[in-house]
Amino acid sequence: MLTALSKSLSEVDPDLAAVVGREEQRQQNTLELIASENHVSVAVREAVGSVFTNKYAEGYPGRRYYGGCVNMDAIEDVARDRARQLFNSEHVNVQPHSGAQANAAVFLAALQPGDTILSLDLAHGGHLTHGLKVNMSGALYNIVHYGVTRETERIDIDAVRHLAREHKPKLIITGASAYPRTIDFAAFAEIAREVGAALMADIAHIAGLIATGLHPSPIGHAEFTTTTTHKTLRGPRGGMIMCGPDHAKLIDKWVFPGSQGGPLMHVILAKAVAFGEALRPEFKQYQQQIVQNAQALAEALGGRGYRLVSGGTDNHLMLVDLRDVHPDLTGKQAEQWLEVAGIIVNKNMIPFDERKPTQTSGLRLGTPALTTRGLGAAEMATVAGLIHAALSAEGDDQKLASVRDDVQALCANFPVPHA
Ligand code: DSN
């Protein structure tokens, strides 16, 4: 029995081991442009695969419901200390299993069912946990949405103020999953104060930029700041909540026991490792390069006739409106053709899109993963050319295969992190 449990995956389950091998090859041989994804360090992967996966540690350091938690307390304390330092936040809860869980805990802490939330429309770059009807946020709370203006495609802060005065929300959410411009947290805080609402900043996408001072921080403006740890922050998949001392007990209570049971201690170890990496000076250089790469990619695509929503980007992502160059091409079809060519993206609504969310007129592109591999601004021009070539192939197998060869040649020069 013990001997069997000590065997490696390839010995004990070669079929699944082969799938892992294929996924390693897929990641190495494709260009990952999904804005919410990244390639973590070997150290972070090692932590996720560590013996900490074996342990229950319900509760918090020093106050656990299980014995044997001495090392659990040590790593959770390190994770919390590093996160506090990274974001200059007074209180951090590192236990949320995901961004969705982090947001849910804030809602439970700040709201009663039926209360009103004011948040960015998903169709204008928001997130499904910010009030989509089929999500618990939309099912339990009364949702009012703000959006971007038609002219600038940037958040209409006057409309936010107007809607806040009219609907008196209990919670205003700022934060997005497909918004390429800087968010003015101070302006949101001013509106929240005026109408007596709490402010929640969901910084999942831009956490790495905020940690390194490349985007203004919501800390000090928002009562609650939530994030994932695996996007620009380049940690393991997971979530986190930051708040001031006045809300610390409430947040901790609504994470555990309010909405979760045992924390994923192997993931908390990996969060601590990733926060340690993010505190090093080279992480700031990495974030700077992400932004430079996004600007270079946006410019190169613009040079090939593609319209960028809002005219460009301030952060790690951009929304490409396909219609000027390919009027009949949907985002769905574009995503599929690009995948055949080895370029991984996701279709995305553009503001005021006339196509359905399952079709869309746009693509969302982000540079965190390519930047991790070491691609720079010069390579972004190449990547734009490859994207244009794949989209212009109109599904022709030979043309797509030729782009795929070029993609693989580029990938070979920039390996993903490996042991
Ligand atoms: N699914 C994530 C994204 O792609 O932005 C957000 O949860």
mmCIF file of C-alpha atoms in Angstrom, residues 13-171:
data_model
loop_
_atom_site.group_PDB
_atom_site.id
_atom_site.type_symbol
_atom_site.label_atom_id
_atom_site.label_comp_id
_atom_site.label_asym_id
_atom_site.label_seq_id
_atom_site.Cartn_x
_atom_site.Cartn_y
_atom_site.Cartn_z
ATOM 1 C CA ASP A 13 -1.182 6.792 -13.802
ATOM 2 C CA PRO A 14 0.671 7.120 -17.104
ATOM 3 C CA ASP A 15 -2.416 8.258 -19.022
ATOM 4 C CA LEU A 16 -2.940 11.297 -16.821
ATOM 5 C CA ALA A 17 0.803 11.926 -16.664
ATOM 6 C CA ALA A 18 0.755 12.072 -20.455
ATOM 7 C CA VAL A 19 -1.966 14.729 -20.351
ATOM 8 C CA VAL A 20 0.224 16.772 -17.973
ATOM 9 C CA GLY A 21 3.086 16.386 -20.432
ATOM 10 C CA ARG A 22 0.873 17.535 -23.289
ATOM 11 C CA GLU A 23 -0.245 20.571 -21.289
ATOM 12 C CA GLU A 24 3.397 21.472 -20.567
ATOM 13 C CA GLN A 25 4.079 21.273 -24.296
ATOM 14 C CA ARG A 26 0.967 23.301 -25.124
ATOM 15 C CA GLN A 27 2.015 26.074 -22.758
ATOM 16 C CA GLN A 28 5.581 26.046 -24.098
ATOM 17 C CA ASN A 29 4.499 26.071 -27.757
ATOM 18 C CA THR A 30 1.731 28.667 -27.688
ATOM 19 C CA LEU A 31 1.627 32.395 -27.051
ATOM 20 C CA GLU A 32 -0.570 33.028 -23.992
ATOM 21 C CA LEU A 33 -2.379 36.335 -24.383
ATOM 22 C CA ILE A 34 -5.275 35.768 -21.985
ATOM 23 C CA ALA A 35 -5.027 38.837 -19.760
ATOM 24 C CA SER A 36 -5.900 36.983 -16.563
ATOM 25 C CA GLU A 37 -3.322 34.197 -16.948
ATOM 26 C CA ASN A 38 0.373 33.899 -16.247
ATOM 27 C CA HIS A 39 3.199 31.366 -15.841
ATOM 28 C CA VAL A 40 4.157 31.003 -12.167
ATOM 29 C CA SER A 41 7.679 30.333 -10.926
ATOM 30 C CA VAL A 42 8.905 26.825 -10.228
ATOM 31 C CA ALA A 43 8.999 27.771 -6.519
ATOM 32 C CA VAL A 44 5.291 28.668 -6.535
ATOM 33 C CA ARG A 45 4.444 25.380 -8.277
ATOM 34 C CA GLU A 46 6.565 23.474 -5.782
ATOM 35 C CA ALA A 47 4.658 25.103 -2.920
ATOM 36 C CA VAL A 48 1.278 24.167 -4.432
ATOM 37 C CA GLY A 49 2.464 20.559 -4.671
ATOM 38 C CA SER A 50 3.823 20.503 -1.103
ATOM 39 C CA VAL A 51 2.739 18.450 1.935
ATOM 40 C CA PHE A 52 0.665 21.384 3.132
ATOM 41 C CA THR A 53 -2.117 19.940 0.975
ATOM 42 C CA ASN A 54 -2.521 17.242 3.648
ATOM 43 C CA LYS A 55 -3.584 19.491 6.485
ATOM 44 C CA TYR A 56 -6.791 20.935 7.872
ATOM 45 C CA ALA A 57 -6.312 24.278 9.615
ATOM 46 C CA GLU A 58 -9.781 25.766 10.112
ATOM 47 C CA GLY A 59 -9.480 29.040 11.978
ATOM 48 C CA TYR A 60 -6.620 31.550 11.961
ATOM 49 C CA PRO A 61 -3.015 31.531 13.255
ATOM 50 C CA GLY A 62 -3.072 30.897 17.004
ATOM 51 C CA ARG A 63 -6.795 30.078 16.906
ATOM 52 C CA ARG A 64 -7.196 26.789 15.007
ATOM 53 C CA TYR A 65 -9.796 24.082 15.354
ATOM 54 C CA TYR A 66 -7.239 21.297 14.707
ATOM 55 C CA GLY A 67 -4.015 20.141 16.310
ATOM 56 C CA GLY A 68 -0.713 20.047 14.429
ATOM 57 C CA CYS A 69 -0.993 23.555 13.005
ATOM 58 C CA VAL A 70 2.356 25.000 14.089
ATOM 59 C CA ASN A 71 3.698 25.145 10.526
ATOM 60 C CA MET A 72 0.323 26.295 9.184
ATOM 61 C CA ASP A 73 0.492 29.296 11.507
ATOM 62 C CA ALA A 74 4.050 30.051 10.406
ATOM 63 C CA ILE A 75 3.235 30.173 6.690
ATOM 64 C CA GLU A 76 -0.057 32.032 7.057
ATOM 65 C CA ASP A 77 1.671 34.654 9.206
ATOM 66 C CA VAL A 78 4.358 35.086 6.542
ATOM 67 C CA ALA A 79 1.733 35.319 3.779
ATOM 68 C CA ARG A 80 -0.228 37.957 5.703
ATOM 69 C CA ASP A 81 2.871 39.972 6.658
ATOM 70 C CA ARG A 82 4.201 39.994 3.098
ATOM 71 C CA ALA A 83 0.804 40.925 1.643
ATOM 72 C CA ARG A 84 0.454 43.777 4.152
ATOM 73 C CA GLN A 85 3.899 45.052 3.180
ATOM 74 C CA LEU A 86 3.246 44.636 -0.550
ATOM 75 C CA PHE A 87 -0.008 46.600 -0.557
ATOM 76 C CA ASN A 88 0.527 48.767 2.525
ATOM 77 C CA SER A 89 -2.693 47.378 3.970
ATOM 78 C CA GLU A 90 -3.411 47.139 7.671
ATOM 79 C CA HIS A 91 -5.330 43.855 7.560
ATOM 80 C CA VAL A 92 -5.200 40.987 5.080
ATOM 81 C CA ASN A 93 -7.100 37.722 4.871
ATOM 82 C CA VAL A 94 -5.268 35.263 2.614
ATOM 83 C CA GLN A 95 -7.751 32.393 2.935
ATOM 84 C CA PRO A 96 -10.275 33.034 0.107
ATOM 85 C CA HIS A 97 -10.021 30.155 -2.345
ATOM 86 C CA SER A 98 -10.656 32.505 -5.290
ATOM 87 C CA GLY A 99 -11.573 36.044 -6.260
ATOM 88 C CA ALA A 100 -15.240 35.027 -6.355
ATOM 89 C CA GLN A 101 -14.986 33.742 -2.753
ATOM 90 C CA ALA A 102 -13.256 36.949 -1.676
ATOM 91 C CA ASN A 103 -16.011 39.053 -3.213
ATOM 92 C CA ALA A 104 -18.735 36.870 -1.696
ATOM 93 C CA ALA A 105 -17.219 37.293 1.795
ATOM 94 C CA VAL A 106 -17.239 41.094 1.394
ATOM 95 C CA PHE A 107 -20.874 41.041 0.285
ATOM 96 C CA LEU A 108 -21.811 38.928 3.316
ATOM 97 C CA ALA A 109 -19.886 41.325 5.584
ATOM 98 C CA ALA A 110 -21.229 44.549 4.100
ATOM 99 C CA LEU A 111 -24.742 43.777 2.871
ATOM 100 C CA GLN A 112 -28.116 42.230 3.650
ATOM 101 C CA PRO A 113 -29.986 40.381 0.885
ATOM 102 C CA GLY A 114 -31.910 42.909 -1.199
ATOM 103 C CA ASP A 115 -29.434 45.749 -0.603
ATOM 104 C CA THR A 116 -28.298 47.729 -3.622
ATOM 105 C CA ILE A 117 -24.879 47.389 -5.268
ATOM 106 C CA LEU A 118 -23.631 49.851 -7.909
ATOM 107 C CA SER A 119 -21.045 48.230 -10.188
ATOM 108 C CA LEU A 120 -19.562 48.236 -13.684
ATOM 109 C CA ASP A 121 -21.641 46.452 -16.332
ATOM 110 C CA LEU A 122 -20.083 43.151 -17.452
ATOM 111 C CA ALA A 123 -20.700 44.207 -21.055
ATOM 112 C CA HIS A 124 -18.535 47.293 -20.428
ATOM 113 C CA GLY A 125 -15.661 45.394 -18.790
ATOM 114 C CA GLY A 126 -17.052 44.405 -15.362
ATOM 115 C CA HIS A 127 -17.046 40.964 -13.779
ATOM 116 C CA LEU A 128 -19.700 38.301 -13.307
ATOM 117 C CA THR A 129 -19.337 38.439 -9.496
ATOM 118 C CA HIS A 130 -20.242 42.133 -9.597
ATOM 119 C CA GLY A 131 -23.922 41.454 -10.141
ATOM 120 C CA LEU A 132 -24.617 39.133 -13.051
ATOM 121 C CA LYS A 133 -28.127 37.698 -12.558
ATOM 122 C CA VAL A 134 -26.913 34.090 -12.709
ATOM 123 C CA ASN A 135 -24.233 34.765 -10.041
ATOM 124 C CA MET A 136 -25.034 34.879 -6.312
ATOM 125 C CA SER A 137 -24.298 38.629 -6.408
ATOM 126 C CA GLY A 138 -27.106 39.212 -8.899
ATOM 127 C CA ALA A 139 -29.428 36.681 -7.292
ATOM 128 C CA LEU A 140 -29.179 38.069 -3.728
ATOM 129 C CA TYR A 141 -28.728 41.787 -4.234
ATOM 130 C CA ASN A 142 -30.361 44.606 -6.168
ATOM 131 C CA ILE A 143 -27.882 45.525 -8.896
ATOM 132 C CA VAL A 144 -27.520 48.882 -10.624
ATOM 133 C CA HIS A 145 -24.801 49.212 -13.261
ATOM 134 C CA TYR A 146 -22.692 52.086 -14.490
ATOM 135 C CA GLY A 147 -20.777 51.886 -17.752
ATOM 136 C CA VAL A 148 -18.389 53.652 -20.082
ATOM 137 C CA THR A 149 -19.332 56.559 -22.340
ATOM 138 C CA ARG A 150 -19.857 55.940 -26.051
ATOM 139 C CA GLU A 151 -17.443 58.713 -26.983
ATOM 140 C CA THR A 152 -14.441 57.919 -24.784
ATOM 141 C CA GLU A 153 -15.150 54.282 -23.844
ATOM 142 C CA ARG A 154 -13.881 55.204 -20.382
ATOM 143 C CA ILE A 155 -15.819 54.974 -17.106
ATOM 144 C CA ASP A 156 -18.421 57.710 -16.936
ATOM 145 C CA ILE A 157 -17.732 59.017 -13.429
ATOM 146 C CA ASP A 158 -20.513 61.623 -13.715
ATOM 147 C CA ALA A 159 -22.961 58.818 -14.404
ATOM 148 C CA VAL A 160 -21.569 56.907 -11.395
ATOM 149 C CA ARG A 161 -22.275 59.946 -9.192
ATOM 150 C CA HIS A 162 -25.735 60.440 -10.675
ATOM 151 C CA LEU A 163 -26.677 56.755 -10.232
ATOM 152 C CA ALA A 164 -25.274 56.714 -6.695
ATOM 153 C CA ARG A 165 -27.364 59.743 -5.721
ATOM 154 C CA GLU A 166 -30.467 58.245 -7.324
ATOM 155 C CA HIS A 167 -30.202 54.657 -6.048
ATOM 156 C CA LYS A 168 -28.356 55.150 -2.724
ATOM 157 C CA PRO A 169 -26.385 51.867 -2.975
ATOM 158 C CA LYS A 170 -25.051 50.274 0.186
ATOM 159 C CA LEU A 171 -21.945 49.143 -1.731
#
